[in-house]
Coordinates of C-alpha atoms and ligand atoms in Angstrom, one line a residue:
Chain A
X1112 CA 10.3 -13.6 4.8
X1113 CA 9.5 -16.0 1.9
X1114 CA 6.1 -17.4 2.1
X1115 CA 4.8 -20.3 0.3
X1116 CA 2.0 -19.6 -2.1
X1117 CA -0.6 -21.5 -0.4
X1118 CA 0.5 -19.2 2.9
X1119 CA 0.1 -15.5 1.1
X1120 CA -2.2 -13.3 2.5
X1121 CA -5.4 -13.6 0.6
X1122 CA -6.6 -10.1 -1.2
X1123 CA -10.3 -9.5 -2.3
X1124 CA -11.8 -7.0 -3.5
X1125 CA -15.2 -6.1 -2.3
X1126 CA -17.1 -4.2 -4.8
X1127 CA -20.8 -3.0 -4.7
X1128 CA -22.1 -2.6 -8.2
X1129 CA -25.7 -0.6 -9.5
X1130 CA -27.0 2.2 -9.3
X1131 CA -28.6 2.0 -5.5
X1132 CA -26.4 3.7 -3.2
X1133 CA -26.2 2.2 0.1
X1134 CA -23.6 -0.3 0.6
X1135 CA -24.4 -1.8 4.2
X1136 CA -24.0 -5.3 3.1
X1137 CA -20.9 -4.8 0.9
X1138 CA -18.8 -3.3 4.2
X1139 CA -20.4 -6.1 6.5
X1140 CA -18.9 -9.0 4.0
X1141 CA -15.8 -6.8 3.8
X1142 CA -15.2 -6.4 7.8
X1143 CA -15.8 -10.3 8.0
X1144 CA -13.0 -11.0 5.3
X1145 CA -10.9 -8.6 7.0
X1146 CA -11.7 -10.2 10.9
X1147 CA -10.7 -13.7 8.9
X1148 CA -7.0 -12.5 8.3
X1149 CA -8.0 -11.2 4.7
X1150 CA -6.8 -8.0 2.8
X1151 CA -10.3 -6.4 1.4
X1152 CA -9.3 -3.7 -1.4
X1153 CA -13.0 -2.0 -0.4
X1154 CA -13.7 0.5 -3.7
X1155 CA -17.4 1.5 -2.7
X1156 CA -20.3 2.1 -4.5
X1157 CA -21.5 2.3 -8.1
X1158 CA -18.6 0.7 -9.6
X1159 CA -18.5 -0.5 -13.5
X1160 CA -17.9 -3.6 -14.6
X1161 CA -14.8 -2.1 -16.4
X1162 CA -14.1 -0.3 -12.9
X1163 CA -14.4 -3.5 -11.2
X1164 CA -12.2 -5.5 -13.1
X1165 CA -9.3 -2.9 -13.8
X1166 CA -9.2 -2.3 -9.7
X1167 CA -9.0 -6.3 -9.6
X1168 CA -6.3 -6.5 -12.0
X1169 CA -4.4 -3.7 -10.4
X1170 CA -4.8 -4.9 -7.3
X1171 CA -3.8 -8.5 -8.2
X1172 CA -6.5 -10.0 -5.9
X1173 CA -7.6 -13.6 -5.5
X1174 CA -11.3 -13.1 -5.6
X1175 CA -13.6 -10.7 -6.4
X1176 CA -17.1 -10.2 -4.1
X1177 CA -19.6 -8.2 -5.9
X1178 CA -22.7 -7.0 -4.0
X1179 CA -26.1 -6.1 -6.1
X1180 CA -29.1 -5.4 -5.3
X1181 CA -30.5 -4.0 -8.5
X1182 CA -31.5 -7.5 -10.4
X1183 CA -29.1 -6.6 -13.6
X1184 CA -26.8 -9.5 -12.3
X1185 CA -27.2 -11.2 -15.5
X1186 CA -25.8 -8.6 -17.0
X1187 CA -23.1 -7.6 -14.4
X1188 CA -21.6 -10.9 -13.9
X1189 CA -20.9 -12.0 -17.0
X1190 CA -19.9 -8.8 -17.9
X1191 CA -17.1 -8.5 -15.2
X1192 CA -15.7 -12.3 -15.8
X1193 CA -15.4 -11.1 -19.7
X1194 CA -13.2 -8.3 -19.0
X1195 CA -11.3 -10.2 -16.2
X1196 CA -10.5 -12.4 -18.7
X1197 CA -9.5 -10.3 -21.0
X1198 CA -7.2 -8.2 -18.7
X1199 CA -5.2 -11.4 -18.1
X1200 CA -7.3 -12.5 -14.9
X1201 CA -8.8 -15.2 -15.9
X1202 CA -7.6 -17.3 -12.1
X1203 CA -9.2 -14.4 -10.3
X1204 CA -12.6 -16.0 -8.8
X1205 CA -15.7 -14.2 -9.2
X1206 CA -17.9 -14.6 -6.4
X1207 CA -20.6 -12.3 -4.8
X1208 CA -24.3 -12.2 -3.4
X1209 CA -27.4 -10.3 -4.7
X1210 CA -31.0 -12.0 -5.3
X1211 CA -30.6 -14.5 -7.6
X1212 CA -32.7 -16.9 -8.6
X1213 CA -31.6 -20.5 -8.8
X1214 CA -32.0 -20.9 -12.8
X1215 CA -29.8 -17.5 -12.9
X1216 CA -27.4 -19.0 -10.2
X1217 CA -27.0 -22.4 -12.5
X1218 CA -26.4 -20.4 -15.7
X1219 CA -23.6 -18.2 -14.4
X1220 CA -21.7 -20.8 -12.6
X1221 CA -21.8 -22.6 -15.8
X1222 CA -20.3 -19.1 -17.4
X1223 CA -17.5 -19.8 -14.6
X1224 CA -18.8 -17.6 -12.1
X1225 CA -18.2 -18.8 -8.8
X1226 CA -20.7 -19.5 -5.9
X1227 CA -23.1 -16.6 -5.1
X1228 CA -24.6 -16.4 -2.0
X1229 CA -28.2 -15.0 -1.1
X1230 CA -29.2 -12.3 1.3
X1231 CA -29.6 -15.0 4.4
X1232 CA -26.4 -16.4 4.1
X1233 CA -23.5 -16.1 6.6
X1234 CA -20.5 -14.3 6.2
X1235 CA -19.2 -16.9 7.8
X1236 CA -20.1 -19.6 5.0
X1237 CA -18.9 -16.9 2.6
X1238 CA -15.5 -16.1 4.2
X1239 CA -14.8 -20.1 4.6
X1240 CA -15.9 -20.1 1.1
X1241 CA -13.5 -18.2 -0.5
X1242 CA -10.7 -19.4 1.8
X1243 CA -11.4 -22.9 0.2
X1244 CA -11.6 -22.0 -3.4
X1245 CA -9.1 -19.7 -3.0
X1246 CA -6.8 -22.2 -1.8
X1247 CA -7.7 -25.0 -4.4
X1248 CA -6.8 -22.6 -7.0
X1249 CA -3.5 -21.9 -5.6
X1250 CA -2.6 -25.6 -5.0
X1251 CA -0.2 -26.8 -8.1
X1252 CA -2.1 -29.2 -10.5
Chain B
X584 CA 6.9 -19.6 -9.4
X585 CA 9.4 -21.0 -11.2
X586 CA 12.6 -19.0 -12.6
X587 CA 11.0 -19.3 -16.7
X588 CA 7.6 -18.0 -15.2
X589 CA 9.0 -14.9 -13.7
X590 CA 10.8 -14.4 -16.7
X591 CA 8.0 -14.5 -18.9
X592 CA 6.2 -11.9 -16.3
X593 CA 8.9 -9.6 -16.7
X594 CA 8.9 -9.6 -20.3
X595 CA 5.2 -9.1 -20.2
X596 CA 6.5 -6.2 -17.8
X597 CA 8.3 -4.4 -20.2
X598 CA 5.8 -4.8 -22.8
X599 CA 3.4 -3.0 -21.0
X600 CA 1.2 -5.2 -19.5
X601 CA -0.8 -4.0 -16.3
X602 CA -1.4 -7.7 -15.4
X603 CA 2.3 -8.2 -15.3
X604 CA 3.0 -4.8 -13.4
X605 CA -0.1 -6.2 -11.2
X606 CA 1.9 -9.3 -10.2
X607 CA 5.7 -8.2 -10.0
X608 CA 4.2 -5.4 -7.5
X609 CA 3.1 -8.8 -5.3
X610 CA 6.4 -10.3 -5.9
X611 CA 8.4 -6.9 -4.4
X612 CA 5.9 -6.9 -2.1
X613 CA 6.0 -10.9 -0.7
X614 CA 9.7 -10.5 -0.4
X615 CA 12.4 -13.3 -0.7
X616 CA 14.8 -14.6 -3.5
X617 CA 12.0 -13.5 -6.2
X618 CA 11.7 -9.8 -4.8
X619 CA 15.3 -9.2 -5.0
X620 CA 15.4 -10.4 -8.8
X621 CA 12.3 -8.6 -9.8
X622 CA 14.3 -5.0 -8.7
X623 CA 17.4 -6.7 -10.2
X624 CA 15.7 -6.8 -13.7
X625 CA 13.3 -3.8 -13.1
X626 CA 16.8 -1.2 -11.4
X627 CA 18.4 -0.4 -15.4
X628 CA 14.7 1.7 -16.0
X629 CA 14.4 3.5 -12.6
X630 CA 15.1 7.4 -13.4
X631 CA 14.3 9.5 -10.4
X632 CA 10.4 10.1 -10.9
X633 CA 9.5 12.5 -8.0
X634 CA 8.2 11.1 -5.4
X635 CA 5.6 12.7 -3.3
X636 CA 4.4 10.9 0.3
X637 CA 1.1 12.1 2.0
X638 CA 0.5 11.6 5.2
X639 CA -1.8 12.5 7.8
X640 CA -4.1 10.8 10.5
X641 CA -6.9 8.9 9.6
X642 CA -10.1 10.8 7.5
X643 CA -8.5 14.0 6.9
X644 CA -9.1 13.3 3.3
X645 CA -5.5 12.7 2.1
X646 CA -7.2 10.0 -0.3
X647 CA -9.6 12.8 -1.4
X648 CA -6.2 14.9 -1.9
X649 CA -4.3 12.5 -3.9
X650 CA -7.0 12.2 -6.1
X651 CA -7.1 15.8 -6.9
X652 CA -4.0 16.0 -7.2
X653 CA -3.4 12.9 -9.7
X654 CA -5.8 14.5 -11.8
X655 CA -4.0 17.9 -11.9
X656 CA -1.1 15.7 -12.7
X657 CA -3.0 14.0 -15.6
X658 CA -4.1 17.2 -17.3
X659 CA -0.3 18.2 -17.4
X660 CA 0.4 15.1 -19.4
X661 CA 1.9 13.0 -16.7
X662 CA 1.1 9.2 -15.3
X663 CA 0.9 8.8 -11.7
X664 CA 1.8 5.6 -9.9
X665 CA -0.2 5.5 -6.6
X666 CA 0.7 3.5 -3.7
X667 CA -1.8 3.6 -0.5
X668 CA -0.9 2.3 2.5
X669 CA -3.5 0.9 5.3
X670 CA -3.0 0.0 8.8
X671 CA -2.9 -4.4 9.0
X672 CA -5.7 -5.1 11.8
X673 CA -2.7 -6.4 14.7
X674 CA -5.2 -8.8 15.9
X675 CA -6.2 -10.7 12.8
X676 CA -3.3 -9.8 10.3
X677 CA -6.3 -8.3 7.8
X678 CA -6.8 -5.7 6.5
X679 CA -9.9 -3.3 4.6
X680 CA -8.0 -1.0 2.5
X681 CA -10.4 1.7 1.5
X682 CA -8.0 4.4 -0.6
X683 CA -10.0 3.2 -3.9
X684 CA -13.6 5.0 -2.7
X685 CA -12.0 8.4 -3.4
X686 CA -10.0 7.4 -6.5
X687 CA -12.5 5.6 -8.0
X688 CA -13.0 8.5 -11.4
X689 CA -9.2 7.4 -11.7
X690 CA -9.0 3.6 -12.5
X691 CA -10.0 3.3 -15.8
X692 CA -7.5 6.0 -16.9
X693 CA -5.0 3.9 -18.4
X694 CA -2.0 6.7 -17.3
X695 CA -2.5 6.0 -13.6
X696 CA -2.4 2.9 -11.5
X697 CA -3.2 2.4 -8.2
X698 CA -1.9 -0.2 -5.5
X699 CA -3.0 -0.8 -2.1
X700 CA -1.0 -2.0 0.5
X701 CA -1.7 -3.2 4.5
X702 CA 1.2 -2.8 6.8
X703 CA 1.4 -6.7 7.3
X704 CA 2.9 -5.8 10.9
X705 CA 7.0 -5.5 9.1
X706 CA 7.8 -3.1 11.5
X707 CA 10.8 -1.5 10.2
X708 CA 10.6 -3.3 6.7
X709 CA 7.7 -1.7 5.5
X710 CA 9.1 1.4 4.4
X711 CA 11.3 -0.7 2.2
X712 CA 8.4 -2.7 0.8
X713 CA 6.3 0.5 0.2
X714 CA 9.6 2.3 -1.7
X715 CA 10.1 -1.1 -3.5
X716 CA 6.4 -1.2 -4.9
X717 CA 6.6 2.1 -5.9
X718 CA 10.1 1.2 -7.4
X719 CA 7.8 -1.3 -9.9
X720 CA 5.7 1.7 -10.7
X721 CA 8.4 3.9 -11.6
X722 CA 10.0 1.4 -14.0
X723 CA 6.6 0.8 -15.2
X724 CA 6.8 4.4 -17.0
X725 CA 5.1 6.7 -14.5
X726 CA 6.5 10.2 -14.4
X727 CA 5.1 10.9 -10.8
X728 CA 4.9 8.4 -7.9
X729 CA 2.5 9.2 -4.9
X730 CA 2.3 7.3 -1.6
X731 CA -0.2 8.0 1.1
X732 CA 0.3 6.3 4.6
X733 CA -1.6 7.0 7.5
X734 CA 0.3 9.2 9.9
X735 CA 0.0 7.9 13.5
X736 CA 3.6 6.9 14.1
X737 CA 7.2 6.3 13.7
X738 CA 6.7 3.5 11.0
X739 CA 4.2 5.8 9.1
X740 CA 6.6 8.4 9.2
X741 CA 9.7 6.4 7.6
X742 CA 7.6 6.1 4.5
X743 CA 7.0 9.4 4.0
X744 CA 10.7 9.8 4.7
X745 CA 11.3 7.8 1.7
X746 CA 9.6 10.5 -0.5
X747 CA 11.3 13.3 -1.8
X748 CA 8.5 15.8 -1.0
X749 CA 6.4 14.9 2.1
X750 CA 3.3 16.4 2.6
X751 CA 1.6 16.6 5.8
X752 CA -2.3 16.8 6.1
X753 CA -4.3 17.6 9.3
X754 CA -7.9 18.8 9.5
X755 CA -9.9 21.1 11.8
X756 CA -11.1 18.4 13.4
X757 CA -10.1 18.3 17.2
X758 CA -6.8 16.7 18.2
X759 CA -5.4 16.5 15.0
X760 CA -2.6 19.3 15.2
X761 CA -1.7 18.1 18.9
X762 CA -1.7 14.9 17.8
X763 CA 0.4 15.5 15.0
X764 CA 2.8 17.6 16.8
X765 CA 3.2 14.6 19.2
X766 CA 4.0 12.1 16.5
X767 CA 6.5 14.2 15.3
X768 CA 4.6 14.6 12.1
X769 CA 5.4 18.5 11.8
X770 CA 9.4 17.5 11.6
X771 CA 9.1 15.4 8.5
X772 CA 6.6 18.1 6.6
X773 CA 7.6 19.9 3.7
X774 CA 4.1 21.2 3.3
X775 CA 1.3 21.3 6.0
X776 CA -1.9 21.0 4.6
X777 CA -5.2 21.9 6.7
X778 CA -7.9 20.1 4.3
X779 CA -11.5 20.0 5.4
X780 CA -11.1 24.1 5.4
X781 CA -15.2 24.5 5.0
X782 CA -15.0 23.7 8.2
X783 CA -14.9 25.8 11.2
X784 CA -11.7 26.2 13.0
X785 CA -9.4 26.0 9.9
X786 CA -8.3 29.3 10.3
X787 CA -7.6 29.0 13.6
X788 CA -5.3 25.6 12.4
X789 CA -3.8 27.5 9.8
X790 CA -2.4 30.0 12.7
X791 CA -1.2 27.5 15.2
X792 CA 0.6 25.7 12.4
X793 CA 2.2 28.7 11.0
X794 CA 3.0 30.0 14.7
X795 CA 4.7 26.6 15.7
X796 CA 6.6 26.8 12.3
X797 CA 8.1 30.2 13.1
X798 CA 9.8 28.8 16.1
X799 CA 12.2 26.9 13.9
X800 CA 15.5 28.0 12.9
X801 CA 15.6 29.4 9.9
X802 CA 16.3 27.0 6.5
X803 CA 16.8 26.5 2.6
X804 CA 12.9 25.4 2.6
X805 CA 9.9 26.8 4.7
X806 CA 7.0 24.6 4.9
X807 CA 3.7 26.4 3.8
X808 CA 1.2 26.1 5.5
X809 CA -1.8 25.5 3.0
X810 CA -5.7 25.3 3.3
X811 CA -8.1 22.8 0.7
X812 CA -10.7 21.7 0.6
X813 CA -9.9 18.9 -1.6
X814 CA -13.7 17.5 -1.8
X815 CA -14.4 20.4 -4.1
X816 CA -11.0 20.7 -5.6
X817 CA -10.0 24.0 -4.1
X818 CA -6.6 24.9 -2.8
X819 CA -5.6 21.9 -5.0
X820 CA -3.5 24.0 -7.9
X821 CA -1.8 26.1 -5.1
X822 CA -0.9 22.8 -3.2
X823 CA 0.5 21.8 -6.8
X824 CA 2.9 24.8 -7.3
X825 CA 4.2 24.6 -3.9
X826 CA 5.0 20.4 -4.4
X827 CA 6.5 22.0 -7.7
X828 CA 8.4 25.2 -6.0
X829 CA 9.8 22.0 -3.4
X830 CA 11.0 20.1 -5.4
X831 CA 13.2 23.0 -7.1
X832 CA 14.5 24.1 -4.2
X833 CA 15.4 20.4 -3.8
X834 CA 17.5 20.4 -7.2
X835 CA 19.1 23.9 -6.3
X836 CA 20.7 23.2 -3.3
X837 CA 21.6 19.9 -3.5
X838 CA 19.1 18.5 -1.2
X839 CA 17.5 16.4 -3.5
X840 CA 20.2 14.3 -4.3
X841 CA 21.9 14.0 -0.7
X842 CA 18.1 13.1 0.6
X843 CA 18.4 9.9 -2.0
X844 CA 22.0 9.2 -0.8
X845 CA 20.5 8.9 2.3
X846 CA 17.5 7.1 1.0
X847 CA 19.7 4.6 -0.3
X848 CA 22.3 4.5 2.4
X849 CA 19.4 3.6 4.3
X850 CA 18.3 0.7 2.6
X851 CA 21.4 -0.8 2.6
X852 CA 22.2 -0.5 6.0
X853 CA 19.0 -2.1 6.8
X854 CA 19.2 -4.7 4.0
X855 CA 22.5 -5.5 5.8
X856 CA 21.0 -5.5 9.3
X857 CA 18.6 -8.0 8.7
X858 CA 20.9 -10.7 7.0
X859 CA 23.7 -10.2 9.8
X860 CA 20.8 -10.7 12.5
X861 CA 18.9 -13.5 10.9
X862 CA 22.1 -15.3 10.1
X863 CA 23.7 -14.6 13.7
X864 CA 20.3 -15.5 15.5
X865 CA 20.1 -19.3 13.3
X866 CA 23.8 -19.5 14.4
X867 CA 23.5 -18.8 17.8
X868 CA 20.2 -19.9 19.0
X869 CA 21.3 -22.8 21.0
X870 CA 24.6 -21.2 22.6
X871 CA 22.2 -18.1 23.9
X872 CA 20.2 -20.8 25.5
X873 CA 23.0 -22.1 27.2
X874 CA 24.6 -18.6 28.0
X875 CA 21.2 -17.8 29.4
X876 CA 21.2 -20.8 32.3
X877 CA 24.6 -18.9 33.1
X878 CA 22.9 -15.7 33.2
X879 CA 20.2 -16.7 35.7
X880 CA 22.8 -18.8 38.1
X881 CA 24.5 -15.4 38.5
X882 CA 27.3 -17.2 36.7
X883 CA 27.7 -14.6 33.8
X884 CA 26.4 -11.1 33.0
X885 CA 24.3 -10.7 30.1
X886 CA 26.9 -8.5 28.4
X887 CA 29.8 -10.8 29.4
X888 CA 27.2 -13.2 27.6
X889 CA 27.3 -11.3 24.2
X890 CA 30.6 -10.2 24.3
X891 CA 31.6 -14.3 24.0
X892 CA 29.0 -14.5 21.6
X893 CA 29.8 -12.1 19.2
X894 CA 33.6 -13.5 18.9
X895 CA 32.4 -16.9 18.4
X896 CA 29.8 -15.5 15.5
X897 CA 33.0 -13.2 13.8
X898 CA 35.5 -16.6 14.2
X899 CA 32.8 -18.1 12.5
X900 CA 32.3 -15.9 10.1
X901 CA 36.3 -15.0 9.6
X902 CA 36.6 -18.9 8.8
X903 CA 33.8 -18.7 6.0
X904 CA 35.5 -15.8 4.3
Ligands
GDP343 N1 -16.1 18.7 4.4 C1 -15.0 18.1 3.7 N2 -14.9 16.8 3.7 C2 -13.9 16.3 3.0 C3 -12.9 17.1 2.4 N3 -12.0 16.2 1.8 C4 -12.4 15.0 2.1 N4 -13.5 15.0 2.8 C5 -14.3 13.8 3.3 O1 -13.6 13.2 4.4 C6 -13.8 11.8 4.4 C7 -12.5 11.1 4.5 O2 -11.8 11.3 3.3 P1 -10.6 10.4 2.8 O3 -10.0 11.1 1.6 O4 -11.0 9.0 2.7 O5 -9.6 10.6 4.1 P2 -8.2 9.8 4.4 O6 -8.6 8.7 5.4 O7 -7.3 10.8 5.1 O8 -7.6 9.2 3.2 C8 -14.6 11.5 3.2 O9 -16.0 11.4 3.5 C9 -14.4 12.7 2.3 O10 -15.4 12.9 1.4 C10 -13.1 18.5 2.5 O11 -12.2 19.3 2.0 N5 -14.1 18.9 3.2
MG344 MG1 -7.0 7.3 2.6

C-alpha cells in the first residue's frame, strides 16, 4: 500500500557510544520509541562514530539517538554528524542525551546537532521530540 | 519522490553508492508504483546469488550465527548482503530490531551490508518484501545474500521458503525442539542447527532431531543435524561446508532451479491475487452491502450472493478488455 512520506514509519537508531558498558538508558529510550509506533534499529554498546553512522546510512533511518555517559560528547557528536554527512546523510537528525552542559549543548546545536536531552528528561518529551522534527524535515519546502 | 529523483538514486545505485542502495532498499520495502520501478531498473543485474534463510525462535543465537558465518564468507572473498527480519509489536505497529548487537565487528566492512526489517503486520506480503530487499542487495554486487527471520510461524516460515538453503536453528534450551516441531519448522529445514551446544542437553537435542529425521522417507538431501556454538565460532566451518554440500546437491539434481520456478511462480500468483482482490473489493463494495441485507432477510444465501457477484465483476471486467 503506497504511503505518503509524512505517513512512513519512522526508523531510528538507538546507539550507545563510550567505553562504559551498561546500556540501561539506551534500551529504556529505545522501548519508548518502539511503544510510540517507531522502528528502533538497537546496535548496543561501544559503538564508533564510524559504526554509528555506517549502521545509520545502511539502515536509512530518520534520526539517530546517541546515549553517552562518558563526557567525550564533544568529541562524539561532532564526530558522528561529520561522517553522516559525508556518507550522503546529511537529513538524518542527530539527537541524543548524555550530561551536557548548556555551553556544550549551544555549541553543538549550532554544529547542527539536534536537541539533546539530559538524564531527567522524559522519554516522552523525547519520543514527541523526534516525532516533530522528524516530521518537519519530511514536509516539502 | 518525484520520477527525476529516483532516477538520479538509481544512477547513484549503480555507481556504488551505499546511500543510494540505503534508500532504494526503503523504496522496495514501502511498496507502490516506485517499488515496482526500482526492481524494473534493478531485474537486468540479478544473477542467482545463493541465498541462505536462518531461522529459529527467538535467542537461539541465529544473529550470533550469521555473523560467524558472514565472516567465514568474507575470508573466502565474498560480500554478503544481510537482511534481518524482527517481529512489528501488533499493538503499537513498532518495532526494536536488535540483529546489529551481534553484527556489530561487521559494519564498517565495506563488502557487507546489513538491513533490518520489522514485519509491519503484511501478512502474506512480507515474504515478498523481505525477497524484494534482498533482490536490492543482490543487484547491489553481493555474491551471498543471508536472511534471518524469527521462526514462530507460518509467515516466518514463507521467508525462509524463499531462500534456496534454509537453515533451521534451535537451542537446548527447553521447548524449543517441540516448539519447532509444532510450527512445522523441521519441514522447511535443510540443515538443523542445535547452537548454544556448551550447554547441557545439546546432546540429547542432537538425538531427538536426528531420531525424528529418520522417520522421513528417504530423499535427494538429508538434513544434518549440526551442533555450534556460534559465540565462540565453533561448528561454524562445518555448518559452512554443509550450506556448501546443499547447495550442490541443489544444482545436481535440478532442485535448485525448480525451487526458483516455484519461487517465482509464487510471486506472481500472489502479485496477481492482490490486484484481482483490491480491484474486485473497490468494485464491489457497495453491491456486497446490498447482497448482505439479502443475506440476513433469509432472501439469499451467501454463496448464491458471490456467485452473482463474481459475474457482475467478470462482465465488468470482459467489457474493459
Ligand atoms: N552460551 C551460548 N550463548 C550463545 C551462543 N550463541 C549465541 N549466544 C548468546 O545468545 C544470546 C542471543 O543471541 P542472538 O544471536 O541475538 O539470538 P537470536 O535472537 O536467535 O538472533 C546472546 O546473548 C548471545 O551472545 C552459544 O553458542 N552459546
Ligand atoms: Mg537475531
Amino acid at each position: 500500500m503506497e504511503r505518503a512520506d509524512t505517513e512512513r514509519t519512522i526508523r531510528v537508531l538507538v546507539a550507545k557510544a563510550g567505553l562504559d558498558g551498561h546500556d540501561r538508558g539506551a534500551k529504556v529510550v529505545a522501548r519508548a520509541l518502539r511503544d510510540a509506533g517507531m522502528e528502533v534499529i538497537y546496535t548496543g554498546i561501544r559503538q564508533t562514530p564510524a559504526m554509528i553512522a555506517e549502521a545509520a546510512v545502511q539502515e536509512d533511518v530518520d534520526a539517530v539517538g546517541l546515549s553517552l555517559l562518558s563526557g567525550a560528547h564533544m568529541h562524539i557528536f561532532p564526530e558522528v554528524l561529520r561522517l553522516l554527512r559525508e556518507k550522503g546523510g546529511d537529513d538524518i537528525l542527530l539527537t541524543g542525551g548524555g550530561c551536557i552542559g548548556d555551553e556544550d549543548m549551544a555549541a553543538l546545536a549550532a554544529l547542527g546537532v539536534g536537541r539533546l536531552f539530559g538524564p531527567g528528561a522524559s522519554t516522552r518529551e523525547i519520543v514527541a521530540y523526534i516525532r516533530a522534527e522528524v516530521a518537519s524535515r519530511r514536509a516539502p519546502t | 519522490m518525484l520520477g527525476t529523483d529516483l532516477d538520479r538514486i538509481i544512477a547513484a545505485f549503480t555507481a556504488g553508492d551505499r546511500r543510494a542502495a540505503s534508500r532504494l532498499i526503503s523504496v522496495v520495502e514501502n511498496g507502490g508504483a516506485e517499488a515496482e520501478a526500482v526492481l524494473e531498473a534493478l531485474y537486468p543485474a540479478l544473477n542467482g546469488a545463493p541465498r541462505l534463510g536462518v531461522t529459529g525462535p527467538p535467542g537461539v543465537g541465529k544473529s550470533t550465527l550469521v555473523d560467524a558465518l558472514v565472516r567465514g564468507e568474507r575470508r573466502a572473498g565474498r560480500r554478503v548482503g544481510v537482511v534481518a527480519v524482527d517481529p512489528t509489536s501488533p499493538f503499537t505497529g513498532g518495532a526494536v530490531l536488535g540483529d546489529r548487537v551481534r553484527m556489530g565487528d561487521l559494519t564498517l566492512d565495506s563488502g557487507v551490508f546489513i538491513r533490518s526489517m520489522a514485519t509491519r503486520g503484511r501478512l502474506g506480503g512480507l515474504a515478498r518484501a523481505t525477497k524484494e530487499v534482498a533482490d536490492v542487495l543482490e543487484a547491489f554486487g553481493h555474491d551471498v545474500l543471508v536472511i534471518e527471520t524469527v521462526g514462530v510461524g507460518q509467515t516466518e516460515m514463507d521467508i525462509a521458503t524463499a531462500a534456496d538453503t534454509v537453515v533451521v536453528v534451535l537451542s537446548p534450551e527447553s521447548g524449543d525442539a517441540i516448539q519447532a516441531m509444532k510450527a512445522g519448522l523441521m519441514e522447511v529445514a535443510d540443515i538443523l542447527v542445535v547452537n548454544k551446544a556448551d550447554r547441557p542437553g545439546a546432546d540429547q537435542l542432537v538425538r531427538t532431531l536426528e531420531a525424528d529425521l529418520a522417520m522421513r522417507p528417504a530423499a535427494v538431501w538429508r538434513p544434518p543435524v549440526l551442533a555450534t556454538i556460534a559465540s565462540q565460532g565453533e561448528g561454524i566451518a562445518d555448518l559452512a561446508a554443509a550450506v556448501g554440500r546443499h547447495h550442490q546437491s541443489l544444482q545436481r539434481s535440478g532442485d535448485l532451479a525448480t525451487r526458483r520456478l516455484e519461487r517465482a511462480r509464487g510471486e506472481i500468483m500472489a502479485i496477481l491475487r492482490d490486484r484481482l482482490w483490491q480491484r474486485a473489493r473497490g468494485q464491489l463494495a457497495a453491491d456486497v452491502s446490498a447482497w448482505s441485507e439479502r443475506v440476513v432477510a433469509g432472501r439469499a444465501t451467501p454463496y448464491a450472493a458471490a456467485r452473482a457477484l463474481l459475474a457482475a465483476f467478470l462482465e465488468s471486467v470482459e467489457d474493459k478488455a
